[in-house]
Each structure stands twice: as C-alpha cells, then as structure tokens.
Coordinates of C-alpha atoms and ligand atoms in Angstrom, one line a residue:
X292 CA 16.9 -17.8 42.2
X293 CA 18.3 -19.7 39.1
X294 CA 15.0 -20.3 36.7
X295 CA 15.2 -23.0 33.8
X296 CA 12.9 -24.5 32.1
X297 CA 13.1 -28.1 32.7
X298 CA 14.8 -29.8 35.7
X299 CA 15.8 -33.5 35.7
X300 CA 16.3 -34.6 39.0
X301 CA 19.2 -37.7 38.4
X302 CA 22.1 -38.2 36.3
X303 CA 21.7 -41.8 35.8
X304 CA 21.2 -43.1 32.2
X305 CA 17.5 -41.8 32.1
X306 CA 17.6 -38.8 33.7
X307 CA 20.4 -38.0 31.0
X308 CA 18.4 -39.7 28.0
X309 CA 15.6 -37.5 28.9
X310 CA 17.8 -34.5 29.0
X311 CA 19.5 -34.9 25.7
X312 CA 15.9 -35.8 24.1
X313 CA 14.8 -32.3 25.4
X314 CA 17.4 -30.8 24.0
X315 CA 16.9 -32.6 20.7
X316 CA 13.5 -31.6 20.4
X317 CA 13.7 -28.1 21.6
X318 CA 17.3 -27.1 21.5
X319 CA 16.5 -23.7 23.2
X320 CA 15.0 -24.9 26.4
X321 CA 17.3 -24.1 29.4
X322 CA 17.5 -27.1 31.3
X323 CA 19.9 -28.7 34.2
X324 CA 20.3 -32.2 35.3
X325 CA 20.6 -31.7 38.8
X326 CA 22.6 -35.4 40.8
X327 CA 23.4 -35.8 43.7
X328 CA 26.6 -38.0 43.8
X329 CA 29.6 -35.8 42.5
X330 CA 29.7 -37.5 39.4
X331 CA 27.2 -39.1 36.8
X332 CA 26.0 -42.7 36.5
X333 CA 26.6 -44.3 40.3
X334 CA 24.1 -46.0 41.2
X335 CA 22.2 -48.9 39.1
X336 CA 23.7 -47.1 35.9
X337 CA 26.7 -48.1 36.3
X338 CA 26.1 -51.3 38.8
X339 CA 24.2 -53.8 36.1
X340 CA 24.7 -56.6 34.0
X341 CA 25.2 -54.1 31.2
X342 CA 22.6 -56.8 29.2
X343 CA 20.7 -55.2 25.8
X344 CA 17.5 -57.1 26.5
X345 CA 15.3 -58.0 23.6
X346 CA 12.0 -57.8 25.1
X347 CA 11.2 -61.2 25.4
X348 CA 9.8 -61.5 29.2
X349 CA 7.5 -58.8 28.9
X350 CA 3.7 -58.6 29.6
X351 CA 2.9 -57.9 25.8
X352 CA 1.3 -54.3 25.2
X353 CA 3.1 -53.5 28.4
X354 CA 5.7 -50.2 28.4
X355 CA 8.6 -52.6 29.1
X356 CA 7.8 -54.9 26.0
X357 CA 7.8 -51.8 23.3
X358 CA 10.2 -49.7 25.0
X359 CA 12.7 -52.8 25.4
X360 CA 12.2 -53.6 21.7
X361 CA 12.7 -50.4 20.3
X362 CA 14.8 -49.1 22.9
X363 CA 17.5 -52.3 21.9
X364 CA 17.6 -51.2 18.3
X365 CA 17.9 -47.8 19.2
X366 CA 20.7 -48.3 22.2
X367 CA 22.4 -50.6 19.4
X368 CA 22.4 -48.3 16.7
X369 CA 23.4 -44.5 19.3
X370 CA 26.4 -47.5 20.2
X371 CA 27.3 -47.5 16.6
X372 CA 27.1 -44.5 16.4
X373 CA 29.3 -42.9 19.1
X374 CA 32.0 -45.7 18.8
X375 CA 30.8 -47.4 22.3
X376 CA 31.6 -51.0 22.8
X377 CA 28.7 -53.3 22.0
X378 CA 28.3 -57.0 20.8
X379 CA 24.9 -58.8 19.6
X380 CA 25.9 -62.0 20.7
X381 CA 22.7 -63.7 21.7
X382 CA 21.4 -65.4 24.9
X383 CA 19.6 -68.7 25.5
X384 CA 17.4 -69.8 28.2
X385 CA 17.8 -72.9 29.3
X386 CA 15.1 -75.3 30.8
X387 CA 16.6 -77.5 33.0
X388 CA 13.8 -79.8 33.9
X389 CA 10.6 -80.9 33.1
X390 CA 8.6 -78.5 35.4
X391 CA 10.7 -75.5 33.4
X392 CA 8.8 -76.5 30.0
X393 CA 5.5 -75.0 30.3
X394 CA 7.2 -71.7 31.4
X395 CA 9.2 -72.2 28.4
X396 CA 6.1 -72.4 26.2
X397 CA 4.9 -69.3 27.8
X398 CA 8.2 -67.2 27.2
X399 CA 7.6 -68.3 23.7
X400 CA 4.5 -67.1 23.3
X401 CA 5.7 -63.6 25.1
X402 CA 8.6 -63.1 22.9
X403 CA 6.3 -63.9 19.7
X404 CA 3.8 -61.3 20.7
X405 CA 6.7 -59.2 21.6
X406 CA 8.0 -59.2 18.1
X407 CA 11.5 -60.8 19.0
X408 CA 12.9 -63.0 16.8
X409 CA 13.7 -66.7 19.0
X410 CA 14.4 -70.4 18.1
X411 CA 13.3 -73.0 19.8
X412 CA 16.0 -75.1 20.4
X413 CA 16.8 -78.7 21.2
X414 CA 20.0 -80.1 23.6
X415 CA 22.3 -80.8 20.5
X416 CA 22.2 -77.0 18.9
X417 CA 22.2 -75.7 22.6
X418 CA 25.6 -77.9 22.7
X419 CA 26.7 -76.2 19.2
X420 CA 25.8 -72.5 20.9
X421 CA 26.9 -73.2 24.4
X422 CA 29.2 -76.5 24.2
X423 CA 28.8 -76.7 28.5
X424 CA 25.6 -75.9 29.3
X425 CA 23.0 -78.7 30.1
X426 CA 19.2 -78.4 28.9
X427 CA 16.5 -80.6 28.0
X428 CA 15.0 -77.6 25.8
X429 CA 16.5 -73.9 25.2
X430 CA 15.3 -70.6 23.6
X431 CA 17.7 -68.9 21.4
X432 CA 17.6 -65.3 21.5
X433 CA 20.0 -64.0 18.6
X434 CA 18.8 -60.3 19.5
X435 CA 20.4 -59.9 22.8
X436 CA 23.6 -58.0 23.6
X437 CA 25.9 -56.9 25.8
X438 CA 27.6 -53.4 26.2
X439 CA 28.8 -50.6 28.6
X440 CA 25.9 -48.6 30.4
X441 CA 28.5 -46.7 32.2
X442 CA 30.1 -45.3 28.5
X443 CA 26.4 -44.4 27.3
X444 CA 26.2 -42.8 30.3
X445 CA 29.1 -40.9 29.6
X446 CA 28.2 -40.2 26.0
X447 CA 24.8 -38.6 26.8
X448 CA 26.2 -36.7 29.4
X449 CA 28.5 -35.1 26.9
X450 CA 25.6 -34.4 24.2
X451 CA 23.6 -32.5 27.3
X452 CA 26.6 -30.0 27.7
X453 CA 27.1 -29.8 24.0
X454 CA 23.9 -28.7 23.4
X455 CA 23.7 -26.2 26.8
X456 CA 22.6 -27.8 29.1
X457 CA 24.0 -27.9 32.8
X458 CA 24.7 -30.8 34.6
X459 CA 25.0 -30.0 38.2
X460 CA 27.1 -32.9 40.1
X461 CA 26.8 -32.4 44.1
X462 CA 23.3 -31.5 44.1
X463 CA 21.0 -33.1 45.7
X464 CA 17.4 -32.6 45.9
X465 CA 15.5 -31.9 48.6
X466 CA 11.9 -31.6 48.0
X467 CA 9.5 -30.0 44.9
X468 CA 7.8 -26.9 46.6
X469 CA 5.2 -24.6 44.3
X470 CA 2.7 -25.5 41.5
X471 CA 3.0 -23.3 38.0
X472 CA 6.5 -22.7 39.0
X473 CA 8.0 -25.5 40.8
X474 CA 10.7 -24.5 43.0
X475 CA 13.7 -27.0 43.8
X476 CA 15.2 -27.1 47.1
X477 CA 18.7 -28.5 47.4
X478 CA 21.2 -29.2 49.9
X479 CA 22.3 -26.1 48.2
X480 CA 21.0 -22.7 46.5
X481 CA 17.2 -24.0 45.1
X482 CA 16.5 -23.8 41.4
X483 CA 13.2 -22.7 39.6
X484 CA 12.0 -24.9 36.8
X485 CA 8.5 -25.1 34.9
X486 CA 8.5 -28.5 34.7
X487 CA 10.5 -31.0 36.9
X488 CA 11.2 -34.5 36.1
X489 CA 12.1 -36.9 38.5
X490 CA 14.4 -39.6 37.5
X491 CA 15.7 -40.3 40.8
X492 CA 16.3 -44.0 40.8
X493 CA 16.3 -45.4 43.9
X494 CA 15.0 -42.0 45.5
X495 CA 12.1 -41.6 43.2
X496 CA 9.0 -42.4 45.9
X497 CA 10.7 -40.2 47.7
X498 CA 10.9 -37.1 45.6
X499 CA 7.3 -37.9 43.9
X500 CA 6.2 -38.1 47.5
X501 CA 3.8 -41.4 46.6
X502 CA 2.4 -42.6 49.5
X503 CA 0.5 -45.6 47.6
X504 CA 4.0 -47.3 46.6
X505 CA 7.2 -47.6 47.7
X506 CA 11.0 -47.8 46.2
X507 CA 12.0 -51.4 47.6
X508 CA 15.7 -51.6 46.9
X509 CA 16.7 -55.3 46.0
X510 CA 20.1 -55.8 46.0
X511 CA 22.0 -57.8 43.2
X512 CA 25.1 -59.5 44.2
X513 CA 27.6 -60.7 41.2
X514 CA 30.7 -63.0 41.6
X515 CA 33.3 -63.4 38.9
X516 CA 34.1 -66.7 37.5
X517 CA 37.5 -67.1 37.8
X518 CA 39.9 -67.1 34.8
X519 CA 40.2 -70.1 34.0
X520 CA 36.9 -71.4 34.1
X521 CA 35.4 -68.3 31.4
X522 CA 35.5 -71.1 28.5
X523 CA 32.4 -72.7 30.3
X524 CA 30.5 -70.1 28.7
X525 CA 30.6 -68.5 25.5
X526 CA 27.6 -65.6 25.4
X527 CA 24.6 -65.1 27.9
X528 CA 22.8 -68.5 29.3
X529 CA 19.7 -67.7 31.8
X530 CA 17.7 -70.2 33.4
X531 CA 13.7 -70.1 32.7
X532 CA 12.7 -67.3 35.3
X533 CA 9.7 -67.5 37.5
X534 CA 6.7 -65.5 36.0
X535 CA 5.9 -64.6 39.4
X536 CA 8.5 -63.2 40.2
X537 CA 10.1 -60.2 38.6
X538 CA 14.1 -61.0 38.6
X539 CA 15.6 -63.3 36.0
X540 CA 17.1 -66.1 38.2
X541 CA 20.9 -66.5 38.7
X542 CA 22.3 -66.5 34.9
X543 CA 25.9 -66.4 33.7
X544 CA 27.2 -63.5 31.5
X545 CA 30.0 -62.5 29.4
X546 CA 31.4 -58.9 29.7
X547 CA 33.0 -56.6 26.9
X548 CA 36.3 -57.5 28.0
X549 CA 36.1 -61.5 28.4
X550 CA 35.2 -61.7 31.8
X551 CA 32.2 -63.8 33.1
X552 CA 30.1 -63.0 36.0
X553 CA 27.1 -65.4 37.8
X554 CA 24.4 -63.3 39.5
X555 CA 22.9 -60.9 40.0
X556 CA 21.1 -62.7 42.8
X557 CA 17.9 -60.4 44.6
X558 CA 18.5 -60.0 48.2
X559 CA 16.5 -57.2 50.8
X560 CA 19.1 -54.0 51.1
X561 CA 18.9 -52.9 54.4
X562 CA 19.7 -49.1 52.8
X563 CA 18.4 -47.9 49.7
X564 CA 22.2 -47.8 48.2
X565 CA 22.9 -51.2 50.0
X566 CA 25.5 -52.6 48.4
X567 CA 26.8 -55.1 50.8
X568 CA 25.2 -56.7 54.0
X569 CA 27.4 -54.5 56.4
X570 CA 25.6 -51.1 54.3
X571 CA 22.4 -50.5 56.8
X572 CA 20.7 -47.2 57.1
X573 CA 18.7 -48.0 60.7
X574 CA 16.0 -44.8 59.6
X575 CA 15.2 -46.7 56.4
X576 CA 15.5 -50.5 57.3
X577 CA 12.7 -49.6 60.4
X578 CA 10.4 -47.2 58.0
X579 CA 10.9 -50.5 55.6
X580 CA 10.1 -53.0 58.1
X581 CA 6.9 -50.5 58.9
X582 CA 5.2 -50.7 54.7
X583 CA 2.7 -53.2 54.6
X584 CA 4.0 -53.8 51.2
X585 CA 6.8 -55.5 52.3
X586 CA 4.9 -58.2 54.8
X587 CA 2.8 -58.8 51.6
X588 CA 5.9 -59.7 50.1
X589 CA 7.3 -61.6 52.6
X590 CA 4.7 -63.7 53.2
X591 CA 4.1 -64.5 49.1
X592 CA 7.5 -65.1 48.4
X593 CA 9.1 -66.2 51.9
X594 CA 10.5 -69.3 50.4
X595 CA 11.9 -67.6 47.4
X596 CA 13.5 -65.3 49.4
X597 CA 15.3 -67.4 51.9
X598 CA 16.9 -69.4 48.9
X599 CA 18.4 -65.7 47.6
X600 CA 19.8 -64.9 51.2
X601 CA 21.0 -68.3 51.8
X602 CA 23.0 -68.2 48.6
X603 CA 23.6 -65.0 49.4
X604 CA 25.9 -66.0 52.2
X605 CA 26.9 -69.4 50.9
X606 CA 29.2 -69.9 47.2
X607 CA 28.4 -73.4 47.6
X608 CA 24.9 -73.0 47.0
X609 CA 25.5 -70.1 44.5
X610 CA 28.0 -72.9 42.4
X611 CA 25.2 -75.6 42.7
X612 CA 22.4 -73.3 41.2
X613 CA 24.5 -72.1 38.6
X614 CA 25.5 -75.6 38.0
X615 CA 22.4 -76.7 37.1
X616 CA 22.8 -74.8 33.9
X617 CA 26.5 -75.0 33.5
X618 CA 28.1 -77.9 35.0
X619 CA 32.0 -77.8 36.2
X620 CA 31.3 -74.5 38.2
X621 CA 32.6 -74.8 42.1
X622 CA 32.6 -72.4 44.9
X623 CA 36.8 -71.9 44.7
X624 CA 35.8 -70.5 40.9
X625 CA 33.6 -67.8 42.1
X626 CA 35.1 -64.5 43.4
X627 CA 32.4 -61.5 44.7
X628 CA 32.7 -58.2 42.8
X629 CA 30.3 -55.3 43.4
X630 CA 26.7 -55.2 43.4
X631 CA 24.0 -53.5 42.3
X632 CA 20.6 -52.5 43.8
X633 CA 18.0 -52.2 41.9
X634 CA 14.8 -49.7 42.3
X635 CA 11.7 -52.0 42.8
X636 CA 8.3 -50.2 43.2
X637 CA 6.3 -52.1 45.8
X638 CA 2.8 -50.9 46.2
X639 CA 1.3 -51.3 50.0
X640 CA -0.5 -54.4 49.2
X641 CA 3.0 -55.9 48.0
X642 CA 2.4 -55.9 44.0
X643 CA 5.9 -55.6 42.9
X644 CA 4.9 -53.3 39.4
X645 CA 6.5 -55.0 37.1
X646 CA 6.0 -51.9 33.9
X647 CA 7.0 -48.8 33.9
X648 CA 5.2 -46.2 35.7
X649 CA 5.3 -43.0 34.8
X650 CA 3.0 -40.2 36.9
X651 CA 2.6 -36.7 36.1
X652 CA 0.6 -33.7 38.1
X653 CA 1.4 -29.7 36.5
X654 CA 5.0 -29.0 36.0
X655 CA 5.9 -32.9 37.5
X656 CA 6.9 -35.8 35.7
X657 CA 7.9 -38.9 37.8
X658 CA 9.9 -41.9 36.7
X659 CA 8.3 -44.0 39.7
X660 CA 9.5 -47.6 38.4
X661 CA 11.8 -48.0 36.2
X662 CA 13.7 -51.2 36.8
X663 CA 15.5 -53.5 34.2
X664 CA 15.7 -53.4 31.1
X665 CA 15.4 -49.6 31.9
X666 CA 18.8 -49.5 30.6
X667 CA 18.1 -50.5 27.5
X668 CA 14.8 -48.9 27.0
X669 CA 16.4 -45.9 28.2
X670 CA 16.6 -43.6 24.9
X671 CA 13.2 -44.7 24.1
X672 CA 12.3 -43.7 28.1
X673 CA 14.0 -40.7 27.1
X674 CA 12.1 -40.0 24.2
X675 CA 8.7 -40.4 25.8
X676 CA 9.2 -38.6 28.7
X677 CA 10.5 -35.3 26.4
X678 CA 7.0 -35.7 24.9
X679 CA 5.9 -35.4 27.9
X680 CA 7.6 -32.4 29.0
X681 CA 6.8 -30.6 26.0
X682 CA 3.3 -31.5 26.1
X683 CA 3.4 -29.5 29.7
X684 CA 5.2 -26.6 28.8
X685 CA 2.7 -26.0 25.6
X686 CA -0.3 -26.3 27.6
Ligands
LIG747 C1 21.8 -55.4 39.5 C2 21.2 -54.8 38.3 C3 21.3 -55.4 37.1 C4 20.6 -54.8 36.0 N1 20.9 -55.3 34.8 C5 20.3 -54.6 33.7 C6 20.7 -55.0 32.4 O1 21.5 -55.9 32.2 N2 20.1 -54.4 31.3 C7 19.2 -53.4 31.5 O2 18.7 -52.8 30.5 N3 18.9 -52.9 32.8 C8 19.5 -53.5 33.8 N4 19.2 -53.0 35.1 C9 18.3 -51.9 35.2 C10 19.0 -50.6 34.9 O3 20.3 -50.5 35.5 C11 18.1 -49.4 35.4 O4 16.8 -49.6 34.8 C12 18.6 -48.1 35.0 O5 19.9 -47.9 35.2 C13 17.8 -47.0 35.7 O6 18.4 -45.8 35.4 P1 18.0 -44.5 36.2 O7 18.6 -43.3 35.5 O8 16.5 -44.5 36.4 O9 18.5 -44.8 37.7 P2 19.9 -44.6 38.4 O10 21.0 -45.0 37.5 O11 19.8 -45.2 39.7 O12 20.0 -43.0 38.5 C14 19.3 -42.2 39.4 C15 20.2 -41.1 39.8 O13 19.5 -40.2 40.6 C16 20.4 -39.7 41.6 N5 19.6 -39.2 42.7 C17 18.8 -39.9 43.5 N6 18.2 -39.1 44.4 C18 18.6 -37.8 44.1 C19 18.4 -36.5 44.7 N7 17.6 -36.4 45.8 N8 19.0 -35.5 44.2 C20 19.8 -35.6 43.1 N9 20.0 -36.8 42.5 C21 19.5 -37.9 43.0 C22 21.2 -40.8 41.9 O14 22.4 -40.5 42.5 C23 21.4 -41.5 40.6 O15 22.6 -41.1 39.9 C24 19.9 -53.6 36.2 C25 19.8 -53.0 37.5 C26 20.5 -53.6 38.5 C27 20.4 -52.9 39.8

C-alpha cells in the first residue's frame, strides 16, 4: 500500500490551502490531496459569489470573525502576489425600512468588535456610492472585495505539485479504517497516511462519521442581470441579513468581468450536489427527511423558508425583493446561471453552527463546517489546520 504522511481528503480551496501550508511548514512531508471529481475546485469552490468578506457579521471572538479578517488580507495580498484578479471595491448594506435599523445597529457593533473598518452612512452618500439603490440608512464597508475562487484554486493547486506533493483527481474516498496508521479506502487502491484531514465539503459528516450533526446542503440559486440593466449597480449592495438566520439575504454583486448577478437565494437540495430542482438523490433526500435536525429547522424557520422556494420558482418575486434595494429591476432582466450548494452543519436538535468546527481524534482532523466566508478565510483555515497536523505527527 502507498504510505504518506498526510492525506487531505478534497481538492476544494481548503483542502488545497491546507496542503500547500503543510508543505510550507515542513517541505519534506509526503503528502497527497486525494478528490474525487476528476478535476480540482467543483463543488462550492468554484460555485460562490467569489465575495472577499471582511468579517463584519461574525459572532466576535468566533473562528469566522478572526479567520475572515485575517484571512481577507491574506487572500488579498497571495492575489497580489500570484497575479490573480482581485478588486477592493467595497459593499454597503442597506436598511430598507424601519424594522432593518436595530439590526443595523447591531452589525455595527459586530464589525467594530470585529476590527473592520465601516461608515455609517446616510441616503445622500449611499446615492454618491450606489446612485440606484434606495435606503433610509446604509453601512459602508470599504474592506470588501471581489475576486476569482476558482483561479486561487488553481494557483494553490500548482504550489502543492511544485513543492511534491500529489494531487490525486478521480479518487474518491471511501471510509478512514485504522488508528496510529489510518488507512484510506478508495473507489480505488487505499492509501496509508499518519494523519488524515478531512476537507470534504459537502461529504465531510460523512467521512468524519458524526452522528451528532449533519451536512445540510442548502442550495444557492443566482440569476444574471441582464446587460443592460448592470449600471443599476456599481460594487456589492446587501440588504441587512437576519441574525437568526445564517445566509446573507438576496444581495446584488458585481463580477471580475462586469457582470452582475442577484442571489444566491437558500433553498433545501434534495441531493447533497443539488444544483437544480430536477438533481434528487432519493437515498439522501429520505435519510434527510429522517434527521431530526431538519424538522427542528423546519418548524423554526418554516416561513422563512417558503419565501426562498417561492422565489425560487417565481422571477417576479426574486425582482420584487431585489427591488426593494435596487429599484428598476424586473423579472425579463433576470436570467438563471448556475448555482451553488453550500455545506451547512445542522446538529440533530436543528442548530445550524454558524463557526467553524474543526474536530480532531489521533491521526484525524475534520473540517466539519466550513461554510462562507470559508473562501476567504481559507489560507488562514489552511494555516491553522497545518498546525494542527504538525502538532499530531510530533506527538
Ligand atoms: C452559493 C455559495 C456562495 C458562497 N459565497 C462565498 C463568498 O462569496 N465568499 C466566501 O468566502 N465564501 C463563499 N462561500 C463559501 C465557500 O465557497 C466555501 O466556504 C468554500 O468553498 C469551502 O471550501 P472547501 O474546500 O471546504 O469545500 P469544497 O469546495 O466543496 O471542496 C470539497 C471537495 O471535497 C471533494 N470530496 C467530497 N467528498 C469526497 C470524497 N469522498 N473523496 C474525495 N473527495 C471528496 C469534493 O469533490 C470537493 O472538491 C459560498 C458558498 C456557496 C455554496
């Protein structure tokens, strides 16, 4: 049997953050990346909003609120770097009414104790940064950017094999088997590894074998605004999210190339890489139906819910949402374009965890949550979870 010394189950942007950090710190380690798909970066890697969050909605303290801080800088600066497209063009967030302003306040406060620099702004300079969206208040977040996930993808992948170490495309794992030496089992020959770390994405639970929570996969749908209508919106404008909830609303954003999409919306996949309504995978949409966690969720957030499928299904009501912040926009002006689903832990009494979680046992390191802005946190993700692994293979 192959033997290496680390394993990283997933070659989306953290498995392959994590790999090239190993490699950084210990550049004789022999390590593989193992992915199922044949190449790197399918699934919510290279299906996002390709948003560099600043770290303003985060529980302060939390993983997500230093890691999205740090990591922003850091993604900004490996961009630079490596000649990948990027742009800090700032976002607001707009309140649209009056029951909008204490959550406002409270996103204030956050990004404050976050570190982030923000403005609170009135209608007229919200008119000055975005000349067509509506507010009665706005937050001005000068931090936030935009750039290809996809290309850092890329980039890291090629730093991995520069500095030996294999990626494996058309691998997938099976199941961890063994303690002191953990043996992989694939769809193909297995691999040895002394430690294994599971950056699996939407597969995680699954490889970790958690039985307390559960990968939910929430599906984000995106339609283009069409050509014509992309002067309606110059940067990033987001409406106020609800705290309760961890998505950021339907918010319009500008791409790398000019292009503006609305969404992404957070719909129930029926498969775990459900990317459309027709996707179902009948084995997973029954052992769904059967986690508690998921009737805890439907009853909390029924009403919620119903509003995402129902624009889900209708542009009209999509258009009138997004019009609320952006006048002007009509159902003929949005066209679909793919989605993405994102990774949601869900544990059995229907918490969606909203941090990080990282778990380890001997010679195991799972990524168990590791939803947005795990993109942008990822080198920092990266970095943490080496320090991890090293931390393992010295004990
Ligand atoms: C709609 C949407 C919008 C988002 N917007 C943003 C944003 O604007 N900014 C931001 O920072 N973050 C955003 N995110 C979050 C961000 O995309 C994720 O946090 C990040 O991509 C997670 O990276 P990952 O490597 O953990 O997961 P993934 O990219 O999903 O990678 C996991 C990899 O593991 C592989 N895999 C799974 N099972 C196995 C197996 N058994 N064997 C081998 N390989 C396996 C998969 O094929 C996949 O390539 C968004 C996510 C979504 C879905």
């Amino acid at each position: 049997m192959e033997r290496f010394d680390v394993a990283v189950v997933g070659g989306g942007i953290i498995g392959l953050a994590t790999a090239r950090a190993i490699l950084g710190d210990r550049p004789a380690l022999r390590l593989v990346v193992l992915e199922k798909e044949s190449a790197i970066a399918r699934h919510q890697s290279g299906r996002n909003s390709n948003v560099l969050h600043s770290g303003i909605y985060y529980r302060p303290g939390s993983l997500k609120a230093t890691m999205a801080s740090r990591g922003r800088a850091s993604m900004v600066a490996y961009c630079a770097e490596h000649g990948i497209p990027h742009e800090v063009c700032g976002k607001v967030v707009v309140a649209t009414r009056e029951a909008d302003l204490p959550r406002l306040d409270e996103l204030e406060r956050r990004a404050v104790a976050n570190g982030v620099t923000i403005e609170r702004i009135d209608p007229a300079r919200l008119r000055e940064l975005e000349p067509h969206a509506v507010g009665i208040a706005a937050l001005h977040v000068p931090e936030t950017g935009i750039t290809d996930f996809g290309a850092v993808s890329a980039t890291l992948a090629r730093q991995v094999e520069a500095a030996s170490g294999t990626i494996r495309t058309g691998r997938k794992v099976e199941r961890l088997l063994g303690a002191s030496t953990v043996v992989v089992e694939t769809d193909a020959d297995p691999v040895a590894a002394s430690v294994v770390v599971n950056c699996a994405g939407l597969w995680s639970d699954r490889i970790a074998g958690t039985t307390d929570v559960r990968i939910v996969p929430f599906r984000g749908e995106y339609l283009e605004l069409a050509p014509e209508k992309r002067s309606l919106v110059r940067n990033l404008v987001y409406p106020v999210p609800d705290p309760a909830f961890p998505f950021l609303g339907a918010h319009l954003t500008r791409d790398l190339h000019g292009g503006v999409h609305a969404g992404p919306n957070a719909v129930l996949a029926l498969a775990r890489e459900g990317y459309s309504w027709g996707r179902v995978d009948a084995r997973e949409a029954r052992s769904l139906a059967a986690f508690p966690g998921l009737r805890a969720i439907a009853r909390k957030y029924w009403r919620t819910g119903a509003a995402e499928v129902a624009r889900s299904w209708s542009k009209t009501l999509m258009a009138r949402e997004l019009s609320r912040l952006v006048p002007g926009i009509t159902a003929a002006d949005l066209t679909p374009v793919p989605a993405g689903v994102r990774a949601q832990a869900v544990a059995t009494d229907g918490t969606l965890l909203d941090d990080f979680v990282i778990r380890q046992s001997p010679g195991r390191i799972h990524l168990v949550n590791a939803p947005s802005p795990g993109a942008t946190a990822s080198l920092e993700i990266g970095r943490h979870m080496s320090g991890l692994v090293l931390e393992q293979l010295d004990r």
